Coordinates of C-alpha atoms in Angstrom, one line a residue:
X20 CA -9.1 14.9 83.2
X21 CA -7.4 12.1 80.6
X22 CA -11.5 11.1 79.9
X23 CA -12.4 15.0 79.2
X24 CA -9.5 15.0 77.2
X25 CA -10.3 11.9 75.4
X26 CA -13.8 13.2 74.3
X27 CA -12.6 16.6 73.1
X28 CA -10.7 14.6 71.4
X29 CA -13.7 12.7 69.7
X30 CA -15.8 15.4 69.1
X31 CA -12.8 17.2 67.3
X32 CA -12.3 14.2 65.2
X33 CA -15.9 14.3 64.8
X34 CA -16.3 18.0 63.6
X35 CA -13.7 17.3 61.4
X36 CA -15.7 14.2 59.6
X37 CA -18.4 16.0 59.8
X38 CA -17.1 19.5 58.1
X39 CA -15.7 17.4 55.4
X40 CA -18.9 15.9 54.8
X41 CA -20.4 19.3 54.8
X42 CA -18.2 20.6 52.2
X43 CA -19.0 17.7 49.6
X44 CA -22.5 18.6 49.7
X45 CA -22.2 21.8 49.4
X46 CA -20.3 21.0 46.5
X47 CA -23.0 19.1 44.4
X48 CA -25.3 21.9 43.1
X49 CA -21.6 23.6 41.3
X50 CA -21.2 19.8 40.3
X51 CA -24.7 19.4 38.4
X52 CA -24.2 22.8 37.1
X53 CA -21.0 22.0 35.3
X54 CA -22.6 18.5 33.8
X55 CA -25.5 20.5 33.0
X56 CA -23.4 22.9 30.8
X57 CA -21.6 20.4 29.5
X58 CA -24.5 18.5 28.2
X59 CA -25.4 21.7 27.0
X60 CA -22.8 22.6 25.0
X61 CA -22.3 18.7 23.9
X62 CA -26.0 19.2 21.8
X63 CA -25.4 22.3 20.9
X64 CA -22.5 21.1 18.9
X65 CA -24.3 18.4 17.7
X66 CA -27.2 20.1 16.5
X67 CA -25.2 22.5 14.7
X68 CA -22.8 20.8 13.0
X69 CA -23.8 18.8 10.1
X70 CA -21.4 15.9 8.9
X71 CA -23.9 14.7 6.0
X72 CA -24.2 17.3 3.0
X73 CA -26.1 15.9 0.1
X74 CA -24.0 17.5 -3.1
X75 CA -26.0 15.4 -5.4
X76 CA -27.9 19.0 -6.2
X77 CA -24.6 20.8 -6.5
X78 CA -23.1 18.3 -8.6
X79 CA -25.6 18.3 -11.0
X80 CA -25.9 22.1 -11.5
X81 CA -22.3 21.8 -12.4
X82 CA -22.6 18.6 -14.9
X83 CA -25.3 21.2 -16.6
X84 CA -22.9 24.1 -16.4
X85 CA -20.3 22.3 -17.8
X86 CA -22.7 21.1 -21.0
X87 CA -23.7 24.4 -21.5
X88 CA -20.3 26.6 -21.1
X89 CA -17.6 24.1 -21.6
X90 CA -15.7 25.1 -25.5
X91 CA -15.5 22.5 -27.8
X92 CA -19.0 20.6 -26.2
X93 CA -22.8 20.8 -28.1
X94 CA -22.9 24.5 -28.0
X95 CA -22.1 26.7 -30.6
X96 CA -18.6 28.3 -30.1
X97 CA -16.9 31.4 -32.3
X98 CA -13.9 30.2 -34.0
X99 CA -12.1 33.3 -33.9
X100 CA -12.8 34.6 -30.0
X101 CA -13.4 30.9 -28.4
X102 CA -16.4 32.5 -26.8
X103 CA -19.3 29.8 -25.9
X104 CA -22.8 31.0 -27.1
X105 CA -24.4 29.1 -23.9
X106 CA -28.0 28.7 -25.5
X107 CA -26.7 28.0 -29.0
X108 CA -26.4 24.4 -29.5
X109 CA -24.5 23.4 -32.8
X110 CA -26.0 20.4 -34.7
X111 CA -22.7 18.9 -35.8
X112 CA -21.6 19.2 -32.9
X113 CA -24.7 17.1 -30.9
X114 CA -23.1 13.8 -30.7
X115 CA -21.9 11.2 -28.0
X116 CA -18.1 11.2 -29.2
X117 CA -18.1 15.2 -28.6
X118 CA -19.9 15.1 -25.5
X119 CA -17.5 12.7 -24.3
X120 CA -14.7 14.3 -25.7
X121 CA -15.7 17.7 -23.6
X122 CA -16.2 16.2 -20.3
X123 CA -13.7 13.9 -19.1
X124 CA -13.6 12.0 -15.8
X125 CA -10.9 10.0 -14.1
X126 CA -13.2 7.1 -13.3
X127 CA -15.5 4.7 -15.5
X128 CA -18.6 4.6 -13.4
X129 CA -19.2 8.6 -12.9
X130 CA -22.0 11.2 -13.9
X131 CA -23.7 10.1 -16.9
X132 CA -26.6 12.3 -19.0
X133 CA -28.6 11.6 -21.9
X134 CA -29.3 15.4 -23.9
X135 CA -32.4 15.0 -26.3
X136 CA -33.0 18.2 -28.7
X137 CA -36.4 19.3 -29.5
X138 CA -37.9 21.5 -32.5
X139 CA -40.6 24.3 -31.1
X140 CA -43.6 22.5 -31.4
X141 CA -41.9 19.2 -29.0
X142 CA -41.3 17.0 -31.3
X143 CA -37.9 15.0 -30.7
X144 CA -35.2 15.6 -33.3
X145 CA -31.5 13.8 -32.0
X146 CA -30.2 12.4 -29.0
X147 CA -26.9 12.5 -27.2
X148 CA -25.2 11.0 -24.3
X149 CA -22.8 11.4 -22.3
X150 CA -20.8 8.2 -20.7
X151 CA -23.8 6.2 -22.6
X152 CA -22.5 2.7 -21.2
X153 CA -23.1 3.7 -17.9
X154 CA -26.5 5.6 -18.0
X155 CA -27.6 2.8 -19.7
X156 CA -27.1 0.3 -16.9
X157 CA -28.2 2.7 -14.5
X158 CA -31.4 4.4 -15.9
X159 CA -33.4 1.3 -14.7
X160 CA -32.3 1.5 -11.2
X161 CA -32.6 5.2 -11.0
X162 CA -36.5 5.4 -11.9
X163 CA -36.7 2.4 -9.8
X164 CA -35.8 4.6 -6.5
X165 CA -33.6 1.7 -4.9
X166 CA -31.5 3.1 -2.1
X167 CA -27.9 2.0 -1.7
X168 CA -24.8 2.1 -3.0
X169 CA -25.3 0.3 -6.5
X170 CA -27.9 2.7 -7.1
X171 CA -28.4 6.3 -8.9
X172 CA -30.3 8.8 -9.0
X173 CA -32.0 11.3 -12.0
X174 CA -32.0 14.4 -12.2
X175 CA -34.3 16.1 -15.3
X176 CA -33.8 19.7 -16.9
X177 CA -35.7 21.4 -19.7
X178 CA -34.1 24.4 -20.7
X179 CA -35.3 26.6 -23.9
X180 CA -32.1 26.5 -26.8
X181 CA -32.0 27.6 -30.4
X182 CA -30.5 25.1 -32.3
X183 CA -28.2 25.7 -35.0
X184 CA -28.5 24.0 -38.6
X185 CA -26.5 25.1 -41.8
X186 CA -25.9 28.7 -40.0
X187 CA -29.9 28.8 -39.3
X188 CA -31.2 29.5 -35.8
X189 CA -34.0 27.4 -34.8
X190 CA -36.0 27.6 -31.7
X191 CA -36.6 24.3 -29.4
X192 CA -35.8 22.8 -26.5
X193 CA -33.0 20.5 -24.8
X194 CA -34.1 18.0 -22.3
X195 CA -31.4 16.8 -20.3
X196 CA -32.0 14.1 -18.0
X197 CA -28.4 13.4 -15.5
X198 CA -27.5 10.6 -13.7
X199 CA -25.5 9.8 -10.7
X200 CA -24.5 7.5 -9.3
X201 CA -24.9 6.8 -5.1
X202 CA -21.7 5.8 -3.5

């Protein structure tokens, strides 16, 4: 009797190690599912999220805006309302001291643009800059194409003006050819 006791004994300890075994494996397929899912949702995220905008584009749309719309800049502006004429640009008024005077920055090295005016049939009539120091020293390295952070990059515009001389409208064009700088 005490040795069919003793083997019960045994095999219940056994069914016991055994059913716990069991139970693990039948664990492992809801185990790989939840990895799987979260690998899933782990590249989903990191597909969809995008932690490098390029704003070079945006920036420069809004260097141009700001030359054609700001008061007080190259374009012609009506002394009594303050209204900007946006495709009006004011001869007096085409200079580097205005242009630098309408569009200040907190920093030294920042966006830089050189604005040349043209008469209708191309022929180049003034220039202008804005921040002249600096798009100086960096015109070489942006036609260059260097990457890194010393470098800039150019951004050209054409855009069809009338130009404003002694209260007489003249059609031409303004080239304007901005700068920036990579960080």
């Amino acid at each position: 009797m005490k040795k069919r006791t003793l083997l019960l004994r045994k095999l219940h300890l056994r069914k016991k190690a055994e059913s716990g075994a069991e139970e693990w494996i039948e664990q492992i397929p809801y185990i790989a599912l939840t990895a799987i899912v979260i690998i899933a949702i782990f590249l989903l995220v990191n597909y969809y999220v995008n932690l490098s905008i390029n704003v070079r584009d945006l920036e420069f749309e809004v260097v141009i805006a700001r030359i054609l719309y700001s008061p007080n800049s190259i374009m012609q502006t009506d002394p009594i309302s303050g209204i900007v004429n946006p495709g009006v640009v004011e001869w007096s008024n085409f200079t580097d001291q205005v242009l630098d005077n309408s569009i200040r920055y907190s920093s030294e090295r920042h966006v830089s643009a050189k604005l040349e005016l043209y008469d209708a049939d191309k022929k180049l009539l003034k220039t202008a800059y804005l921040n002249r120091v600096w798009y100086e020293r960096l015109e070489p390295l942006a036609y260059s194409n260097m990457a890194g952070a010393g470098s800039a990059q150019i951004y050209p515009k054409i855009l069809p003006i009338v130009f404003r001389i002694n209260d007489v409208n003249q059609p031409g064009y303004l080239r304007i050819q901005v700068i920036i700088p990579k960080t």
